[in-house]
XYZ file of C-alpha atoms in Angstrom:
488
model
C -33.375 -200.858 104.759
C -36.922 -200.623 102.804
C -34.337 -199.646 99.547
C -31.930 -202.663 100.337
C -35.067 -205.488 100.639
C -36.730 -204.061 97.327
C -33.115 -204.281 96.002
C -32.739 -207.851 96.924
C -35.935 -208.878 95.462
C -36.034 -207.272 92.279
C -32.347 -209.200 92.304
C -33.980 -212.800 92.854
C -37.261 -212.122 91.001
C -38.157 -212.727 87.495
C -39.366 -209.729 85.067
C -43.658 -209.290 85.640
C -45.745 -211.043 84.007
C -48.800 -208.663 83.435
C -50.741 -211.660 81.553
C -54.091 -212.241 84.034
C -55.488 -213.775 81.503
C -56.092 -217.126 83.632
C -56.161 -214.888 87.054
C -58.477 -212.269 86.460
C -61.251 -214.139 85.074
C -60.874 -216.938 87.928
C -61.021 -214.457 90.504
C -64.228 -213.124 88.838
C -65.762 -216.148 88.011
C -65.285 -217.914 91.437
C -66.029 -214.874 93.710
C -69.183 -214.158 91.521
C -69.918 -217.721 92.411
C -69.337 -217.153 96.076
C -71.838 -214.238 95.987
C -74.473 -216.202 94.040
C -74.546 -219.065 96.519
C -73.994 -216.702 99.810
C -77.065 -214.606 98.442
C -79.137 -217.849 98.363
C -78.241 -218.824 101.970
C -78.356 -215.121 104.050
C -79.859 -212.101 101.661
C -83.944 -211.778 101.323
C -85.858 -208.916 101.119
C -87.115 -206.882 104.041
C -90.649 -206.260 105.044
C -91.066 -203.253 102.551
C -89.679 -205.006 99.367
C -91.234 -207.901 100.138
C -94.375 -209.377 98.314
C -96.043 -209.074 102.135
C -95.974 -205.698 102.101
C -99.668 -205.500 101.713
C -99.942 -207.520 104.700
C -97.269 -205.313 106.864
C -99.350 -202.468 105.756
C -102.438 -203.492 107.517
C -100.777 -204.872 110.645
C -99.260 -201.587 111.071
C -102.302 -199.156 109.733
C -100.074 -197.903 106.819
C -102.148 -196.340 104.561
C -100.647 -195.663 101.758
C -97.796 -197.084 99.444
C -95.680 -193.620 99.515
C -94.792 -194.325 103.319
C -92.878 -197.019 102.172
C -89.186 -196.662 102.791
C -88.274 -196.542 98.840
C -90.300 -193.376 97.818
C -88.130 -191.606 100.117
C -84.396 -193.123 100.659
C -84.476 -194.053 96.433
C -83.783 -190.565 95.157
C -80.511 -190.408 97.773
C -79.948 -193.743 96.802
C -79.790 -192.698 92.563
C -77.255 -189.377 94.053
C -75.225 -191.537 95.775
C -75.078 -193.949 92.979
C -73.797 -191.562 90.271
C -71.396 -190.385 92.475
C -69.915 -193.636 93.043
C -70.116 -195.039 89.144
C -69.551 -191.898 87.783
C -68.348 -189.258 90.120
C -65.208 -191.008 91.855
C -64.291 -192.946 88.187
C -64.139 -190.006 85.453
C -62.389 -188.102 88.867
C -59.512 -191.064 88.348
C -59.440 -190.212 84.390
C -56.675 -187.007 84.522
C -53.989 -189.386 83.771
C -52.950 -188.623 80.336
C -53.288 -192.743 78.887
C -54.894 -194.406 82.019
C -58.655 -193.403 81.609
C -59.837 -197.118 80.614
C -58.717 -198.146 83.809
C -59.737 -195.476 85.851
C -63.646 -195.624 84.705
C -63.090 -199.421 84.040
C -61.642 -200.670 87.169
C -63.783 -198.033 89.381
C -66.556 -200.149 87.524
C -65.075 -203.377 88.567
C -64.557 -202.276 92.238
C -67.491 -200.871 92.607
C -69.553 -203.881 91.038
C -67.984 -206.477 93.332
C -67.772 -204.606 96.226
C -71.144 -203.936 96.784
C -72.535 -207.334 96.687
C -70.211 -208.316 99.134
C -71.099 -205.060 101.326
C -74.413 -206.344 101.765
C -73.386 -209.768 103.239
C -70.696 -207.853 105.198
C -72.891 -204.688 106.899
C -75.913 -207.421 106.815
C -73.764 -209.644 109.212
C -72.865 -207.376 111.220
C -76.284 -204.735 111.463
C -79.179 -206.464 109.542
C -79.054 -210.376 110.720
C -82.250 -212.165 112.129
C -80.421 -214.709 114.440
C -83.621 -216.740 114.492
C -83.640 -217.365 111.260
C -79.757 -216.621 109.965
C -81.323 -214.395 107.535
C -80.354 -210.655 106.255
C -82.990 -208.641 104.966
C -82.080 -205.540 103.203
C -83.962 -202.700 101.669
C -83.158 -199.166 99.768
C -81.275 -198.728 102.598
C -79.177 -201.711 102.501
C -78.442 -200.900 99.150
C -77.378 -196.743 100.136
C -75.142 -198.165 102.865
C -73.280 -200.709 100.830
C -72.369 -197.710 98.271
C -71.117 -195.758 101.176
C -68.793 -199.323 102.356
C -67.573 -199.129 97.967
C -66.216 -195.957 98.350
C -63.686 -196.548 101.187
C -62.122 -199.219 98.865
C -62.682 -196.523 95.675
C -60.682 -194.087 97.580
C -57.761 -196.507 98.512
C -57.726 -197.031 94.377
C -57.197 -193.682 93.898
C -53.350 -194.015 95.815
C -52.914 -196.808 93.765
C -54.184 -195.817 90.633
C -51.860 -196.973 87.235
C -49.798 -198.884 89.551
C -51.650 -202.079 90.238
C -53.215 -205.107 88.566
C -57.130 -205.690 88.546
C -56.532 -208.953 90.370
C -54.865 -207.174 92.952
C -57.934 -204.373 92.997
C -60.083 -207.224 93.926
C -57.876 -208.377 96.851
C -57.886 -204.471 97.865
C -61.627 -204.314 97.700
C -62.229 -207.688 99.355
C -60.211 -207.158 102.677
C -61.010 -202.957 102.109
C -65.069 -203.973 102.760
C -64.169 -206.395 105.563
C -62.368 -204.027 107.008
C -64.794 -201.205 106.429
C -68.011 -203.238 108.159
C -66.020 -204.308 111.308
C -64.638 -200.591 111.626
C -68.174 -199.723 110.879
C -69.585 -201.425 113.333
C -67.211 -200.741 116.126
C -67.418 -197.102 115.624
C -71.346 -196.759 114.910
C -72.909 -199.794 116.915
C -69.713 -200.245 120.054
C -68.853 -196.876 120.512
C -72.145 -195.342 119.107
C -70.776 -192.696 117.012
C -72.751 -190.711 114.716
C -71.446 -190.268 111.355
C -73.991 -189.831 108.643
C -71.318 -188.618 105.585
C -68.530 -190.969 106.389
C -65.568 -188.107 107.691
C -64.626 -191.125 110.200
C -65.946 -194.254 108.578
C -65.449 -193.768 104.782
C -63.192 -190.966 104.118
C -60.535 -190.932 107.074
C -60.237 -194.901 106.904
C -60.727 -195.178 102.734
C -57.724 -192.778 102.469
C -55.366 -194.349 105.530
C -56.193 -197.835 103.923
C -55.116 -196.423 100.328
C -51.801 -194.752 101.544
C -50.446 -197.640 103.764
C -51.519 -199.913 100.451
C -49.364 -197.642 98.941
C -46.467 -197.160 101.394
C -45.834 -201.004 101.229
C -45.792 -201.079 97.910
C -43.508 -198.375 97.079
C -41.960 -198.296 93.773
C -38.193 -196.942 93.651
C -37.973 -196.732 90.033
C -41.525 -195.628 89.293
C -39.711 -192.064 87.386
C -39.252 -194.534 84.736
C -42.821 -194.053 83.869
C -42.892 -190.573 84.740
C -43.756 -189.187 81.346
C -47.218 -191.255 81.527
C -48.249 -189.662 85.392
C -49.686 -186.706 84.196
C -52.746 -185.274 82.378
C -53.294 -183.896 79.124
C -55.701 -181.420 78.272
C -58.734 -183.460 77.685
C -58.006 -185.872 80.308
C -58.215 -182.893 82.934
C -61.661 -181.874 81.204
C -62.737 -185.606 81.875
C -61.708 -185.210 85.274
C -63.407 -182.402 86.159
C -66.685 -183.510 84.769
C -66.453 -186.120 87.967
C -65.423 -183.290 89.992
C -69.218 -181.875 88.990
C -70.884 -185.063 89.609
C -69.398 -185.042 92.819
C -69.665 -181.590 93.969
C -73.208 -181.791 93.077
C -74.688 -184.901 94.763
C -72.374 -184.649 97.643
C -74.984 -183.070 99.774
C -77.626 -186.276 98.964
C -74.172 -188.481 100.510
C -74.130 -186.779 103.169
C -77.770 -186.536 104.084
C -78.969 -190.472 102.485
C -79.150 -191.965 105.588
C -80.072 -189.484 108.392
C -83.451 -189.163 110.586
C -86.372 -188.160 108.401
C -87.020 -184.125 108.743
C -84.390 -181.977 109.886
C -81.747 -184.296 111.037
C -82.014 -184.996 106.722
C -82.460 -181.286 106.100
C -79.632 -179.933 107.936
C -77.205 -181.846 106.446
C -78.139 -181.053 103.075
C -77.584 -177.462 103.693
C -74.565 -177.773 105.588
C -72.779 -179.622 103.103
C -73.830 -177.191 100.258
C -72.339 -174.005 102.171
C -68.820 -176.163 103.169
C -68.366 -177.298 99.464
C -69.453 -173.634 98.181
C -67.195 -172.369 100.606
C -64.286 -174.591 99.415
C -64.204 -173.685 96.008
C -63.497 -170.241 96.737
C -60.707 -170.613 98.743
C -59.307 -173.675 96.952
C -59.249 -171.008 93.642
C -57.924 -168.123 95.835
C -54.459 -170.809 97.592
C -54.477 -172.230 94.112
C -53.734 -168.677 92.298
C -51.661 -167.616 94.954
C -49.497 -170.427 95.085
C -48.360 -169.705 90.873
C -46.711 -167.141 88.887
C -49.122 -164.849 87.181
C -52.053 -166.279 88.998
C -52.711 -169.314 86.785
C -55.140 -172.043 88.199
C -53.681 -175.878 88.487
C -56.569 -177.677 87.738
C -55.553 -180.764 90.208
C -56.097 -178.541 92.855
C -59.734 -177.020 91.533
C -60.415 -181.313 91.035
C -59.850 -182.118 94.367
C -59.717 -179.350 96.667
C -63.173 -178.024 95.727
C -64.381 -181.148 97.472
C -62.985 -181.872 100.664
C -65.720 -179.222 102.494
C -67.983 -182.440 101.704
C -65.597 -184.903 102.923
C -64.907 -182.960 106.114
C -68.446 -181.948 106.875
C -69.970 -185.635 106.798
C -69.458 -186.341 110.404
C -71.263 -183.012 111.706
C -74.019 -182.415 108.711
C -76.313 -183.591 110.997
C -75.389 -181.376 113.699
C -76.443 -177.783 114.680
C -72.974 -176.507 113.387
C -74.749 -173.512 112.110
C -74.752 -172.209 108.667
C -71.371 -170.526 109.017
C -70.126 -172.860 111.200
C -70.494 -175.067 107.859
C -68.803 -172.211 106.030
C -65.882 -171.909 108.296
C -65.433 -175.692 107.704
C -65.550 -175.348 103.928
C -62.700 -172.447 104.170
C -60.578 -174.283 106.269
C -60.857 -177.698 104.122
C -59.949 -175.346 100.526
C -56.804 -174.208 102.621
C -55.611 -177.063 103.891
C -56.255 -179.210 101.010
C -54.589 -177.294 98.672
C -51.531 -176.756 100.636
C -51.722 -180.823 100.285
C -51.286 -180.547 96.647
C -48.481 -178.422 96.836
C -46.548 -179.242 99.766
C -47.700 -181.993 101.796
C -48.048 -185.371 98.716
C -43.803 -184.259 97.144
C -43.050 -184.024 100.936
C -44.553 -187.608 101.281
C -43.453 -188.799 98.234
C -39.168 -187.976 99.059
C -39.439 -188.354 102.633
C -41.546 -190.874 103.558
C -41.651 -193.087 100.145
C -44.952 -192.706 99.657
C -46.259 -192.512 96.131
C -49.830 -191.168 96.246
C -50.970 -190.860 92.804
C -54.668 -189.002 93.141
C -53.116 -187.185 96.312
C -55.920 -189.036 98.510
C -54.878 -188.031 101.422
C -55.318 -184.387 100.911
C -58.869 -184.976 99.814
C -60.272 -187.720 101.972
C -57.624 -188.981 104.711
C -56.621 -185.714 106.429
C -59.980 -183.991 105.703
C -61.647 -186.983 106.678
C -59.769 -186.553 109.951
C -60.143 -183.182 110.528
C -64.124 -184.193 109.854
C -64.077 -186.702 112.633
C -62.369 -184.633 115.165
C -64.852 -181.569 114.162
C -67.647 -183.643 114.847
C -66.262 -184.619 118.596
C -66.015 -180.649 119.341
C -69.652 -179.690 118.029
C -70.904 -182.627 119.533
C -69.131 -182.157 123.195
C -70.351 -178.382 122.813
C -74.184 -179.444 122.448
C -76.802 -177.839 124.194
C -80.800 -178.507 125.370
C -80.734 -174.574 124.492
C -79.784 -175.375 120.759
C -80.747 -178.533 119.964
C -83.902 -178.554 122.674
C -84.117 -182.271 124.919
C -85.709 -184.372 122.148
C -83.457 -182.787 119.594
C -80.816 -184.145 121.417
C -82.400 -187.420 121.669
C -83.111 -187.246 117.830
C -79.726 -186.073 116.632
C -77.383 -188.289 119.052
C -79.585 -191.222 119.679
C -79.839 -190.894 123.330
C -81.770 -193.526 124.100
C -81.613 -197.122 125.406
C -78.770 -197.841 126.745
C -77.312 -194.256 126.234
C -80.407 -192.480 127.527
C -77.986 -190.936 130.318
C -74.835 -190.201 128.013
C -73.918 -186.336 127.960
C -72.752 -184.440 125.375
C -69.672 -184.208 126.540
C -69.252 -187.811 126.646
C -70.457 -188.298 123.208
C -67.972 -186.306 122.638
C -64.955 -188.333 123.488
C -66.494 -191.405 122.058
C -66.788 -189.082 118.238
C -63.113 -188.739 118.746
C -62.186 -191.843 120.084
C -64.438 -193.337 115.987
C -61.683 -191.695 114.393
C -58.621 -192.908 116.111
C -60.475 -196.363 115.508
C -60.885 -195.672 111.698
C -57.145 -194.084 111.151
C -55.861 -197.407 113.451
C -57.395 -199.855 111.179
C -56.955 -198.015 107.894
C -53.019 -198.111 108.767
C -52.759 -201.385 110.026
C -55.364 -203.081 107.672
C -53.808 -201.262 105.078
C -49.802 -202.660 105.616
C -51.120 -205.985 105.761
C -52.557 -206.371 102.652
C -49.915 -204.536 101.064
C -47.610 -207.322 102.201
C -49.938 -209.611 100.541
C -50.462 -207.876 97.399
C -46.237 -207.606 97.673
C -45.817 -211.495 97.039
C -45.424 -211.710 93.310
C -48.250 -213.711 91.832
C -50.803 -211.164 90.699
C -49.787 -209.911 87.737
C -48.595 -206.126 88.803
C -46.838 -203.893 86.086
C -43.041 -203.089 85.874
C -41.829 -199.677 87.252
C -41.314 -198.929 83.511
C -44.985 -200.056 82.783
C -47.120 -198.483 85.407
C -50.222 -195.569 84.103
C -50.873 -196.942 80.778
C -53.896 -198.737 79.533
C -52.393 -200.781 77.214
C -50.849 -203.240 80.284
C -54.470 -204.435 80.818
C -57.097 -203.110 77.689
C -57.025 -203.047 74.176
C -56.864 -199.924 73.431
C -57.885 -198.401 69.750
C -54.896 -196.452 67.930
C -55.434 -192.528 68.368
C -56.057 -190.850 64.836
C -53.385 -188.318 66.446
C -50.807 -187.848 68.120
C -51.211 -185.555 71.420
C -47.426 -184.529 73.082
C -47.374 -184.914 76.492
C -48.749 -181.469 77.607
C -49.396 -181.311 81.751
C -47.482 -183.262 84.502
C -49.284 -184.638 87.488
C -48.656 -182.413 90.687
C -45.591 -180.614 89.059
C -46.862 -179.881 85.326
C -46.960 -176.245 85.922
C -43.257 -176.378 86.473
C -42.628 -178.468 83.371
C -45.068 -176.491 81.053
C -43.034 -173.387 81.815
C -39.752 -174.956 80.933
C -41.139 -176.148 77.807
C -42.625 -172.629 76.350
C -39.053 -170.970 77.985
C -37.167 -173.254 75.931
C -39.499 -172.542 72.859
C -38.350 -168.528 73.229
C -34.984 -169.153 73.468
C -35.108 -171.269 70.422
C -37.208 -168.618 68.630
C -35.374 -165.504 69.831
C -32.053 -167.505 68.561
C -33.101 -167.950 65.379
């Protein structure tokens, strides 16, 4: 039936216009606007940016400057910075003539999305309702990074199929969505989540593929020779791969309880990614002839420890608990790669170009649900009574909550974050679906030159590595070189 609409309406519509020349710069011009004059009503700095700190200081007996809240969330803050400016935009830059718009649109995501995390999360966690005013601090600024990289993640399903006009509808309703899922999950059901599993990752990478799902493209082989990589593209790649690898342990520790809460989850995350390359090499070797390495696998795979530890990094999961995680993750997100996105892709019409949800949806769900078992398992033996109080917030209101019912509640956060990255996700695919925002033809799709101007290469590079299935296709090339060699 999906075949017979799409059909219908390729019948009764006109050819794409790509041209956003009038679109693109209204939607940036106008929402920039909108942030300027929101900023001016709700955003002011908090009591430790502002010019009264001096003042704070002494009301509280602070004595010195480095107890201020900047000296120690800032160099988290920088981490989790790179990662999302650099890490998650050279990781979109392995197709072989789409690397403009995967640094330059992660840029433009990124940039917007942000500014409007801070009004979002500051509605919702940060507003004085005396005075309708949000304050924010380093902290503000670490949590509206983590809110960017849900929508970051739903580009990567989309990535060389969409329009930057429609990347700004996807980041608009993706934050939205992201602070009211947020907020359910953390402040309603009082989940703890420190690296996003539930929050960022599960929901960034439902939000993506349902994106995706509605906007499936029935023709899209006819770009086929453009979604793959070429050798230097896969280099690029992999130098965000680094970025991320390497600062994923500041993501998933940037916000947690000063001392060990902050130190545990550094360390866990460093043994699950560690442990994730290894077996991500080991699947990856296994799964061709002679052993070779696929390189989308050792781009992705290697990470999804990090993704799936975020929900327990601040947990007693012990050090090879964390390893055991890590393992698991390599496994099961290579078998992604190879099995699960074709299986998606002819069964389900679901073209997932980055493969997101073997790296952040299911992994992100498997994070979530890892969290609920290590958190129902917690002890006064391991974690001692104020540990407990420390590490699950057990106070207030949910002074008398047991671990067993915290739980429940960690499991019920990621139904919550799967629900609305689904159903968020189909509805503003059926809005990006009505025909006004300047999306490429099927026959157009993973090429800079739709939206940049893009310099002539001084050579010419022959299309080298296929996307998911290049393995296959190199090996049919270099058999069909013999045969013309042993001919001759």
């Amino acid at each position: 039936m999906g075949n017979c609409c799409d059909t219908m309406c390729n019948a009764i519509t006109p050819a794409k216009n790509t041209n956003v020349r009038v679109s693109l710069p209204a939607v940036c011009f106008v929402w920039q606007i909108a942030m300027i004059i929101l900023f001016g009503v709700f955003i002011r700095y908090d009591e430790e940016s502002d010019a009264h700190w001096s003042e704070h200081m002494q009301s509280h007996n602070i004595t010195s400057d480095i107890e201020n809240d900047f000296y120690f969330r800032y160099p988290s803050f920088q981490d989790v910075h790179v990662m999302i400016f650099v890490g998650f935009g050279y990781l979109m830059t392995f197709l072989k003539r789409y690397s403009f718009g995967g640094v330059g649109f992660n840029f433009l995501i990124a940039a917007f999305g942000l500014q409007w995390a801070l009004l979002m999360q500051g509605w919702f966690h940060a507003l004085d309702h005396t005075t309708g005013k949000i304050s924010i601090g380093v902290e503000s600024l670490i949590n509206a990074d983590f809110c960017c990289a849900g929508s970051l993640i739903a580009y990567g399903a989309l990535l060389g199929k969409v329009s930057p006009v429609q990347l700004m509808v996807v980041t608009l309703f993706g934050v939205t969505l992201f602070a009211v899922e947020e907020y359910i999950i953390l402040d309603l059901l009082h989940c703890r989540d420190a690296g996003g599993s539930m929050v960022i990752h599960c929901f960034g990478g439902y939000y993506g593929l349902a994106i995706s799902w509605i906007l499936y493209r029935p023709s899209l082989h006819q770009s086929k020779n453009l979604n793959g990589s070429v050798y230097h593209s896969d280099v690029f790649a992999m130098i965000g791969t680094l970025f991320l690898w390497m600062f994923w342990p500041s993501f998933n520790s940037a916000i947690t309880d000063h001392g060990d809460g902050q130190h545990r989850a550094a360390i866990n995350t460093y043994l699950a990614l560690a442990s994730s390359v290894l077996t991500t090499v080991a699947i990856s070797s296994m799964s061709q002839k002679g052993g070779k390495l696929d390189m989308v696998h050792i781009q992705n795979a290697t990470l999804a420890g990090g993704v799936a530890m975020g929900t327990s990094a601040e947990f007693m999961i012990t050090p090879y608990g964390s390893l055991i995680v890590g393992f698991l993750c390599g496994i099961i997100s290579t078998f992604g790669y190879l099995f699960v996105t074709p299986f998606l892709e002819k069964y389900l019409k679901l073209q997932d170009t980055c493969g997101v949800h073997n790296l952040h949806a299911f992994p992100g769900m498997l994070g979530g649900f890892t969290g609920a078992i290590v958190a129902a398992a917690a002890t006064k033996a391991v974690y001692s009574e104020q540990g407990l109080i420390d590490v699950f917030d057990f106070e207030g209101q949910y002074a008398n909550r047991s671990p067993g019912t915290q739980g429940g509640f960690q499991a019920a956060g990621t139904c919550v974050s799967i629900a609305f990255g689904l159903v968020g996700g189909a509805i503003v695919g059926l809005i990006l679906k009505i025909p006004i925002w300047g999306d490429p033809a099927d026959d157009n799709c993973f090429d800079d030159e739709v939206y940049w101007e893009v310099p002539e290469d001084e050579e010419s590079f022959p299309p080298v590595l296929e996307y998911n299935n290049h393995m296959i296709h190199k090996h049919q090339d270099i058999s069909e070189s013999n045969f013309s060699v042993d001919q001759s």
